[in-house]
GROMACS .gro file of C-alpha atoms in nm:
model
  399
    1MET     CA    1   8.992  10.730   9.126
    2LYS     CA    2   9.231  10.543   9.352
    3ILE     CA    3   9.292  10.169   9.335
    4SER     CA    4   9.335   9.998   9.670
    5LYS     CA    5   9.619   9.759   9.729
    6SER     CA    6   9.383   9.468   9.769
    7LEU     CA    7   9.170   9.534   9.464
    8VAL     CA    8   9.164   9.241   9.228
    9LEU     CA    9   9.119   9.355   8.872
   10SER     CA   10   8.848   9.102   8.813
   11ILE     CA   11   8.791   9.237   8.467
   12PHE     CA   12   9.115   9.064   8.373
   13ALA     CA   13   8.942   8.731   8.419
   14ALA     CA   14   8.610   8.833   8.268
   15GLY     CA   15   8.470   8.816   7.921
   16ALA     CA   16   8.392   8.552   7.667
   17LEU     CA   17   8.649   8.397   7.438
   18PHE     CA   18   8.668   8.537   7.091
   19THR     CA   19   8.857   8.468   6.772
   20SER     CA   20   9.144   8.707   6.714
   21CYS     CA   21   9.291   8.569   6.396
   22SER     CA   22   9.197   8.288   6.170
   23SER     CA   23   9.321   8.104   5.868
   24ASP     CA   24   9.533   8.217   5.577
   25ASP     CA   25   9.214   8.273   5.373
   26ASP     CA   26   9.052   8.512   5.623
   27ASN     CA   27   9.077   8.859   5.465
   28GLY     CA   28   9.450   8.826   5.413
   29VAL     CA   29   9.528   8.764   5.780
   30THR     CA   30   9.804   8.507   5.802
   31GLY     CA   31   9.853   8.236   6.057
   32PRO     CA   32   9.649   7.982   6.247
   33GLU     CA   33   9.341   8.077   6.447
   34VAL     CA   34   9.411   8.232   6.785
   35ILE     CA   35   9.142   8.228   7.052
   36GLU     CA   36   9.182   8.480   7.332
   37PRO     CA   37   9.172   8.304   7.669
   38ALA     CA   38   8.982   8.453   7.962
   39THR     CA   39   9.294   8.446   8.181
   40TYR     CA   40   9.667   8.387   8.156
   41GLU     CA   41   9.619   8.013   8.194
   42PHE     CA   42   9.811   7.777   7.966
   43GLU     CA   43   9.859   7.406   8.014
   44ARG     CA   44  10.016   7.109   7.842
   45ASN     CA   45   9.898   6.762   7.937
   46GLY     CA   46   9.703   6.906   8.227
   47THR     CA   47  10.004   7.087   8.380
   48THR     CA   48  10.076   7.458   8.362
   49THR     CA   49  10.331   7.581   8.113
   50VAL     CA   50  10.357   7.926   8.273
   51SER     CA   51  10.679   8.000   8.461
   52TYR     CA   52  10.839   8.326   8.574
   53ASP     CA   53  11.012   8.237   8.901
   54GLY     CA   54  11.322   8.442   8.819
   55GLN     CA   55  11.117   8.758   8.780
   56THR     CA   56  10.936   8.697   9.107
   57THR     CA   57  11.273   8.655   9.277
   58ARG     CA   58  11.410   8.981   9.139
   59ILE     CA   59  11.100   9.175   9.242
   60GLU     CA   60  11.132   9.031   9.594
   61MET     CA   61  11.500   9.127   9.598
   62GLY     CA   62  11.406   9.473   9.478
   63GLU     CA   63  11.158   9.516   9.762
   64GLU     CA   64  11.418   9.433  10.026
   65PHE     CA   65  11.682   9.643   9.852
   66VAL     CA   66  11.475   9.961   9.828
   67SER     CA   67  11.363   9.918  10.189
   68ALA     CA   68  11.728   9.891  10.298
   69LEU     CA   69  11.805  10.219  10.120
   70SER     CA   70  11.610  10.393  10.399
   71ASP     CA   71  11.800  10.219  10.678
   72ALA     CA   72  12.084  10.448  10.791
   73SER     CA   73  12.257  10.159  10.965
   74LYS     CA   74  12.334   9.993  10.632
   75SER     CA   75  12.683  10.012  10.486
   76GLU     CA   76  12.766  10.061  10.121
   77ALA     CA   77  12.893   9.703  10.112
   78GLU     CA   78  12.557   9.576  10.234
   79LEU     CA   79  12.357   9.779   9.984
   80ASP     CA   80  12.591   9.689   9.701
   81GLY     CA   81  12.566   9.328   9.814
   82MET     CA   82  12.189   9.341   9.781
   83PHE     CA   83  12.211   9.506   9.439
   84THR     CA   84  12.450   9.235   9.315
   85ASN     CA   85  12.335   8.949   9.544
   86THR     CA   86  12.677   8.893   9.694
   87GLY     CA   87  12.735   8.849  10.067
   88ASP     CA   88  12.407   8.694  10.185
   89TYR     CA   89  12.235   9.022  10.277
   90PHE     CA   90  11.879   8.922  10.195
   91SER     CA   91  11.641   8.795  10.461
   92THR     CA   92  11.605   8.444  10.321
   93SER     CA   93  11.843   8.179  10.198
   94ALA     CA   94  11.613   8.131   9.900
   95LEU     CA   95  11.700   8.480   9.775
   96ASN     CA   96  12.067   8.463   9.875
   97THR     CA   97  12.121   8.132   9.694
   98SER     CA   98  11.890   8.197   9.399
   99GLY     CA   99  12.166   8.283   9.155
  100LYS     CA  100  11.964   8.591   9.058
  101ASP     CA  101  12.051   8.957   9.111
  102ILE     CA  102  11.927   9.303   9.019
  103ARG     CA  103  12.235   9.478   8.882
  104SER     CA  104  12.325   9.236   8.603
  105LYS     CA  105  11.974   9.264   8.454
  106THR     CA  106  11.970   9.645   8.468
  107ALA     CA  107  12.027   9.804   8.127
  108ALA     CA  108  12.085   9.456   7.989
  109SER     CA  109  11.829   9.408   7.712
  110THR     CA  110  11.924   9.246   7.384
  111ASP     CA  111  11.777   9.520   7.166
  112TYR     CA  112  11.925   9.821   7.344
  113PHE     CA  113  12.243   9.708   7.514
  114SER     CA  114  12.393   9.394   7.361
  115ALA     CA  115  12.582   9.614   7.115
  116ASN     CA  116  12.589   9.924   7.336
  117THR     CA  117  12.795   9.826   7.635
  118THR     CA  118  12.914  10.184   7.684
  119ASP     CA  119  12.566  10.305   7.778
  120ALA     CA  120  12.494   9.988   7.975
  121THR     CA  121  12.807  10.043   8.182
  122ALA     CA  122  12.724  10.410   8.239
  123ILE     CA  123  12.369  10.329   8.352
  124LYS     CA  124  12.482  10.063   8.597
  125ALA     CA  125  12.742  10.307   8.725
  126GLN     CA  126  12.471  10.569   8.782
  127PHE     CA  127  12.284  10.331   9.012
  128ASP     CA  128  12.614  10.247   9.188
  129THR     CA  129  12.675  10.619   9.239
  130TRP     CA  130  12.329  10.680   9.383
  131ILE     CA  131  12.380  10.391   9.627
  132ALA     CA  132  12.721  10.519   9.732
  133SER     CA  133  12.588  10.873   9.774
  134GLN     CA  134  12.303  10.754   9.994
  135VAL     CA  135  12.562  10.604  10.231
  136SER     CA  136  12.830  10.874  10.213
  137GLU     CA  137  12.610  11.182  10.192
  138VAL     CA  138  12.263  11.116  10.333
  139PHE     CA  139  12.318  10.858  10.608
  140PRO     CA  140  12.581  11.066  10.797
  141ASN     CA  141  12.336  11.360  10.800
  142TRP     CA  142  12.032  11.159  10.911
  143ASN     CA  143  11.975  11.390  11.209
  144THR     CA  144  12.086  11.713  11.040
  145ASP     CA  145  11.835  11.964  10.909
  146ALA     CA  146  11.869  11.984  10.532
  147VAL     CA  147  11.937  12.318  10.368
  148ALA     CA  148  12.052  12.409  10.022
  149GLY     CA  149  12.395  12.257   9.977
  150THR     CA  150  12.369  12.034  10.285
  151ALA     CA  151  12.213  11.688  10.301
  152GLY     CA  152  11.982  11.596  10.584
  153LYS     CA  153  11.625  11.558  10.701
  154ILE     CA  154  11.327  11.772  10.616
  155GLN     CA  155  10.972  11.725  10.738
  156GLU     CA  156  10.656  11.766  10.537
  157ALA     CA  157  10.415  12.039  10.643
  158GLY     CA  158  10.156  11.958  10.905
  159GLY     CA  159  10.372  11.700  11.078
  160GLY     CA  160  10.390  11.473  10.775
  161SER     CA  161  10.665  11.234  10.671
  162THR     CA  162  11.031  11.315  10.721
  163ARG     CA  163  11.232  11.300  10.401
  164TYR     CA  164  11.607  11.238  10.387
  165VAL     CA  165  11.766  11.420  10.099
  166SER     CA  166  12.098  11.499   9.937
  167ALA     CA  167  12.257  11.843   9.924
  168LYS     CA  168  12.051  11.899   9.608
  169GLY     CA  169  11.727  11.782   9.769
  170VAL     CA  170  11.723  11.437   9.607
  171GLU     CA  171  11.587  11.131   9.783
  172TYR     CA  172  11.826  10.880   9.633
  173ASN     CA  173  11.609  10.589   9.740
  174GLN     CA  174  11.322  10.727   9.529
  175ALA     CA  175  11.543  10.794   9.228
  176ILE     CA  176  11.678  10.439   9.247
  177THR     CA  177  11.338  10.275   9.287
  178LYS     CA  178  11.176  10.464   9.001
  179GLY     CA  179  11.489  10.429   8.789
  180LEU     CA  180  11.468  10.051   8.822
  181ILE     CA  181  11.114  10.057   8.687
  182GLY     CA  182  11.269  10.154   8.357
  183GLY     CA  183  11.619  10.013   8.387
  184LEU     CA  184  11.512   9.668   8.503
  185MET     CA  185  11.140   9.601   8.455
  186ALA     CA  186  11.057   9.795   8.140
  187ASP     CA  187  11.388   9.729   7.966
  188GLN     CA  188  11.359   9.355   8.021
  189ILE     CA  189  10.994   9.344   7.911
  190LEU     CA  190  10.999   9.577   7.613
  191ASN     CA  191  11.350   9.545   7.478
  192ASN     CA  192  11.442   9.191   7.573
  193TYR     CA  193  11.178   8.925   7.632
  194LEU     CA  194  10.922   9.065   7.385
  195SER     CA  195  11.187   9.119   7.119
  196PRO     CA  196  11.189   8.887   6.816
  197ALA     CA  197  11.566   8.873   6.868
  198VAL     CA  198  11.495   8.685   7.192
  199LEU     CA  199  11.165   8.512   7.113
  200ASP     CA  200  11.294   8.380   6.779
  201ALA     CA  201  11.657   8.321   6.875
  202GLY     CA  202  11.828   8.001   6.762
  203ASN     CA  203  11.579   7.720   6.698
  204ASN     CA  204  11.299   7.878   6.900
  205VAL     CA  205  11.051   7.908   6.613
  206GLU     CA  206  11.112   7.557   6.485
  207ASP     CA  207  11.099   7.416   6.837
  208ASN     CA  208  10.779   7.601   6.917
  209ASP     CA  209  10.621   7.487   6.590
  210ASN     CA  210  10.698   7.127   6.683
  211ASP     CA  211  10.628   7.153   7.058
  212VAL     CA  212  10.989   7.077   7.144
  213LEU     CA  213  11.020   7.153   7.513
  214ASP     CA  214  11.298   7.338   7.691
  215GLY     CA  215  11.489   7.054   7.855
  216SER     CA  216  11.286   6.889   8.129
  217ASN     CA  217  11.048   7.183   8.155
  218ASN     CA  218  10.685   7.179   8.045
  219TYR     CA  219  10.723   7.480   7.816
  220THR     CA  220  10.891   7.571   7.491
  221THR     CA  221  11.164   7.832   7.509
  222MET     CA  222  10.946   8.085   7.327
  223GLU     CA  223  10.661   8.032   7.571
  224HIS     CA  224  10.897   8.084   7.861
  225LYS     CA  225  11.048   8.404   7.722
  226TRP     CA  226  10.701   8.556   7.691
  227ASP     CA  227  10.619   8.445   8.046
  228GLU     CA  228  10.934   8.612   8.175
  229ALA     CA  229  10.815   8.942   8.029
  230PHE     CA  230  10.479   8.887   8.199
  231GLY     CA  231  10.655   8.814   8.528
  232TYR     CA  232  10.827   9.152   8.550
  233LEU     CA  233  10.482   9.312   8.571
  234TYR     CA  234  10.275   9.050   8.755
  235GLY     CA  235  10.544   8.836   8.915
  236THR     CA  236  10.429   8.862   9.276
  237ASP     CA  237  10.073   8.761   9.189
  238ASP     CA  238   9.853   8.483   9.062
  239ALA     CA  239   9.853   8.505   8.682
  240LEU     CA  240   9.487   8.400   8.676
  241ALA     CA  241   9.371   8.691   8.893
  242PRO     CA  242   9.645   8.955   8.889
  243GLN     CA  243   9.622   9.253   9.120
  244LEU     CA  244   9.773   9.596   9.084
  245ASN     CA  245   9.959   9.797   9.346
  246VAL     CA  246  10.113   9.487   9.503
  247ASP     CA  247  10.482   9.573   9.457
  248SER     CA  248  10.689   9.891   9.453
  249PHE     CA  249  10.772   9.886   9.085
  250LEU     CA  250  10.592   9.878   8.750
  251ASN     CA  251  10.288   9.698   8.889
  252LYS     CA  252  10.226   9.981   9.138
  253TYR     CA  253  10.252  10.257   8.881
  254LEU     CA  254  10.036  10.082   8.625
  255SER     CA  255   9.778  10.101   8.905
  256ARG     CA  256   9.833  10.474   8.940
  257VAL     CA  257   9.792  10.541   8.569
  258GLU     CA  258   9.488  10.313   8.550
  259GLY     CA  259   9.338  10.526   8.828
  260ASP     CA  260   9.362  10.839   8.612
  261ASP     CA  261   9.039  10.880   8.414
  262ASP     CA  262   9.239  11.003   8.114
  263PHE     CA  263   9.416  10.667   8.090
  264ALA     CA  264   9.158  10.428   8.237
  265GLY     CA  265   9.158  10.093   8.058
  266ILE     CA  266   9.533  10.080   8.004
  267ALA     CA  267   9.571   9.796   8.257
  268GLN     CA  268   9.312   9.587   8.074
  269ASP     CA  269   9.480   9.659   7.740
  270ILE     CA  270   9.815   9.537   7.871
  271TYR     CA  271   9.678   9.223   8.033
  272ASP     CA  272   9.471   9.138   7.725
  273ALA     CA  273   9.776   9.178   7.503
  274PHE     CA  274   9.986   8.956   7.729
  275LYS     CA  275   9.735   8.671   7.729
  276LEU     CA  276   9.648   8.697   7.359
  277GLY     CA  277  10.016   8.708   7.265
  278ARG     CA  278  10.083   8.399   7.475
  279ALA     CA  279   9.787   8.224   7.313
  280ALA     CA  280   9.931   8.317   6.974
  281ILE     CA  281  10.257   8.143   7.064
  282VAL     CA  282  10.063   7.828   7.152
  283ALA     CA  283   9.877   7.858   6.820
  284LYS     CA  284  10.204   7.921   6.632
  285ASN     CA  285  10.078   8.253   6.499
  286TYR     CA  286  10.371   8.492   6.525
  287THR     CA  287  10.196   8.778   6.346
  288VAL     CA  288   9.941   8.805   6.625
  289ARG     CA  289  10.216   8.754   6.883
  290ASP     CA  290  10.413   9.050   6.751
  291GLU     CA  291  10.102   9.268   6.728
  292GLN     CA  292  10.035   9.208   7.095
  293ALA     CA  293  10.399   9.273   7.186
  294ALA     CA  294  10.372   9.609   7.011
  295ILE     CA  295  10.068   9.701   7.221
  296ILE     CA  296  10.250   9.610   7.543
  297LYS     CA  297  10.557   9.810   7.444
  298GLU     CA  298  10.354  10.120   7.370
  299LYS     CA  299  10.128  10.101   7.676
  300ILE     CA  300  10.403  10.032   7.930
  301SER     CA  301  10.606  10.316   7.780
  302ILE     CA  302  10.307  10.544   7.831
  303VAL     CA  303  10.294  10.448   8.200
  304ILE     CA  304  10.651  10.574   8.244
  305GLY     CA  305  10.589  10.892   8.046
  306VAL     CA  306  10.272  10.975   8.239
  307ARG     CA  307  10.432  10.929   8.579
  308ALA     CA  308  10.737  11.134   8.485
  309VAL     CA  309  10.514  11.428   8.400
  310TYR     CA  310  10.283  11.365   8.696
  311TYR     CA  311  10.562  11.393   8.953
  312LEU     CA  312  10.732  11.691   8.792
  313GLN     CA  313  10.401  11.875   8.800
  314ALA     CA  314  10.323  11.762   9.155
  315GLY     CA  315  10.658  11.900   9.264
  316LYS     CA  316  10.595  12.225   9.082
  317ALA     CA  317  10.265  12.273   9.264
  318GLY     CA  318  10.438  12.291   9.603
  319LEU     CA  319  10.741  12.504   9.514
  320GLY     CA  320  10.812  12.769   9.772
  321SER     CA  321  10.602  12.615  10.048
  322ASP     CA  322  10.643  12.249  10.147
  323TYR     CA  323  10.995  12.158  10.037
  324ALA     CA  324  10.984  11.808  10.184
  325SER     CA  325  10.680  11.716   9.974
  326VAL     CA  326  10.828  11.892   9.673
  327PHE     CA  327  11.157  11.704   9.703
  328HIS     CA  328  10.977  11.373   9.742
  329ASP     CA  329  10.770  11.430   9.427
  330LEU     CA  330  11.065  11.558   9.226
  331SER     CA  331  11.283  11.266   9.335
  332GLU     CA  332  11.020  11.025   9.207
  333GLY     CA  333  10.998  11.233   8.892
  334LEU     CA  334  11.375  11.220   8.853
  335GLY     CA  335  11.366  10.840   8.861
  336PHE     CA  336  11.085  10.825   8.606
  337VAL     CA  337  11.267  11.074   8.383
  338TYR     CA  338  11.569  10.844   8.400
  339SER     CA  339  11.344  10.553   8.303
  340LEU     CA  340  11.232  10.724   7.981
  341GLN     CA  341  11.544  10.602   7.800
  342PHE     CA  342  11.416  10.243   7.831
  343THR     CA  343  11.078  10.307   7.667
  344ARG     CA  344  10.994  10.192   7.315
  345GLN     CA  345  10.833  10.390   7.033
  346PRO     CA  346  10.577  10.187   6.835
  347GLY     CA  347  10.722  10.020   6.530
  348THR     CA  348  11.079  10.123   6.610
  349ASP     CA  349  11.384  10.005   6.797
  350VAL     CA  350  11.438  10.335   6.979
  351PRO     CA  351  11.302  10.493   7.300
  352TYR     CA  352  11.071  10.793   7.317
  353LEU     CA  353  11.365  10.988   7.457
  354SER     CA  354  11.729  10.898   7.407
  355LYS     CA  355  11.988  10.861   7.681
  356THR     CA  356  12.142  11.188   7.567
  357GLU     CA  357  11.809  11.367   7.604
  358VAL     CA  358  11.741  11.208   7.941
  359ASP     CA  359  12.086  11.300   8.068
  360ALA     CA  360  12.023  11.659   7.960
  361PHE     CA  361  11.696  11.666   8.154
  362MET     CA  362  11.871  11.524   8.461
  363SER     CA  363  12.140  11.792   8.442
  364GLU     CA  364  11.880  12.063   8.404
  365LEU     CA  365  11.686  11.942   8.708
  366LEU     CA  366  11.997  11.916   8.924
  367GLU     CA  367  12.178  12.232   8.813
  368GLY     CA  368  12.318  12.446   9.093
  369ASN     CA  369  12.151  12.350   9.420
  370GLY     CA  370  11.919  12.114   9.238
  371PHE     CA  371  11.565  12.095   9.366
  372TRP     CA  372  11.624  12.389   9.600
  373ASP     CA  373  11.668  12.608   9.292
  374VAL     CA  374  11.454  12.441   9.027
  375THR     CA  375  11.200  12.672   8.861
  376THR     CA  376  10.844  12.627   8.741
  377GLU     CA  377  10.969  12.713   8.393
  378THR     CA  378  11.215  12.423   8.394
  379LEU     CA  379  10.956  12.177   8.525
  380ASP     CA  380  10.699  12.291   8.270
  381SER     CA  381  10.945  12.282   7.982
  382ILE     CA  382  11.056  11.926   8.058
  383SER     CA  383  10.699  11.814   8.123
  384GLU     CA  384  10.577  11.955   7.793
  385ASP     CA  385  10.862  11.796   7.601
  386ILE     CA  386  10.785  11.454   7.750
  387ALA     CA  387  10.411  11.487   7.696
  388ASP     CA  388  10.462  11.589   7.333
  389ARG     CA  389  10.670  11.280   7.265
  390PHE     CA  390  10.391  11.055   7.393
  391SER     CA  391  10.104  11.258   7.241
  392PHE     CA  392   9.923  11.319   7.568
  393THR     CA  393   9.892  11.654   7.745
  394VAL     CA  394  10.056  11.773   8.062
  395THR     CA  395   9.709  11.833   8.207
  396GLU     CA  396   9.607  11.473   8.134
  397ALA     CA  397   9.918  11.330   8.301
  398ALA     CA  398   9.906  11.565   8.599
  399SER     CA  399   9.547  11.487   8.698
   0.00000   0.00000   0.00000
């Protein structure tokens, strides 16, 4: 089942309200009553309290940035300038003067990287290297036919799309885009804004309990932090009627996983958890809030795991025949594999796969001439390892 770009997931706005959690005397459940709203609509004194402008801005920046990665006229300075928002390289003054950027929020979560600056620095440097390699390796060979050991262009069978790959067959633009799904979107949602270390920082609990607003804004700090997590998934949409497949990042690939019958319903689960968790903050019930955060962390992690396996298997299916299609799939898979280090195991503060494990997978995929040489055995071994960690099967993810 495929989900069209224009499909509104109307089920998000459907359904009657129901009680999620009630008083301290209700079967041992603690905290005030929380009523699940039909949509992500929250107001104070008749005015919305929902705000995620910064996330919308970064998604818009990301769209322009990943598009520019396929423009061979761009210099490294221009691409770096878009990644860091220096030099006025975006199409609008609103983006150029926003004070926001992509790079500083990549591998920057409180839970994973505030005390692990070594890994954060290495991850940012990996994106820098991919950008530099696109300019120094791929762009100069834009009109050269790619062969093993030489970057260039390669056309899909049947007159399909032309792919522009490195000497190892990697589309750096795809690796970067899919890597940002983990390194920016997932890391900020799962390991930053939904973390008690952020939600409950400073006086946030006391302020939320007493409806103390964040400066001149119409929201408490805790409300806003939750909204910022929401914005990295739905930031280019109307919160009351969110669509899927409307950006190039996590939103798009939640759509893809939702379209797989083996995982159908995951989009509803995530949206329901976001709105119930936000309602719990309004109700001052932090037990329910954290339960919903745990659901979101698990489900979004599954999206990344599923797509990593999906693309590795899609690439395997074409080995030996249509190298352009194979390289495209494996490049997307490479980016999703890289994103696995930003996932979150339920009830823990660790990812499903560590950076060390992810780096080992990356090295295995790119050994020798990279995708030109990769074997079905390697792709199956990595796929099975990932699937086992998430407790789904390779067959389920590959369908």
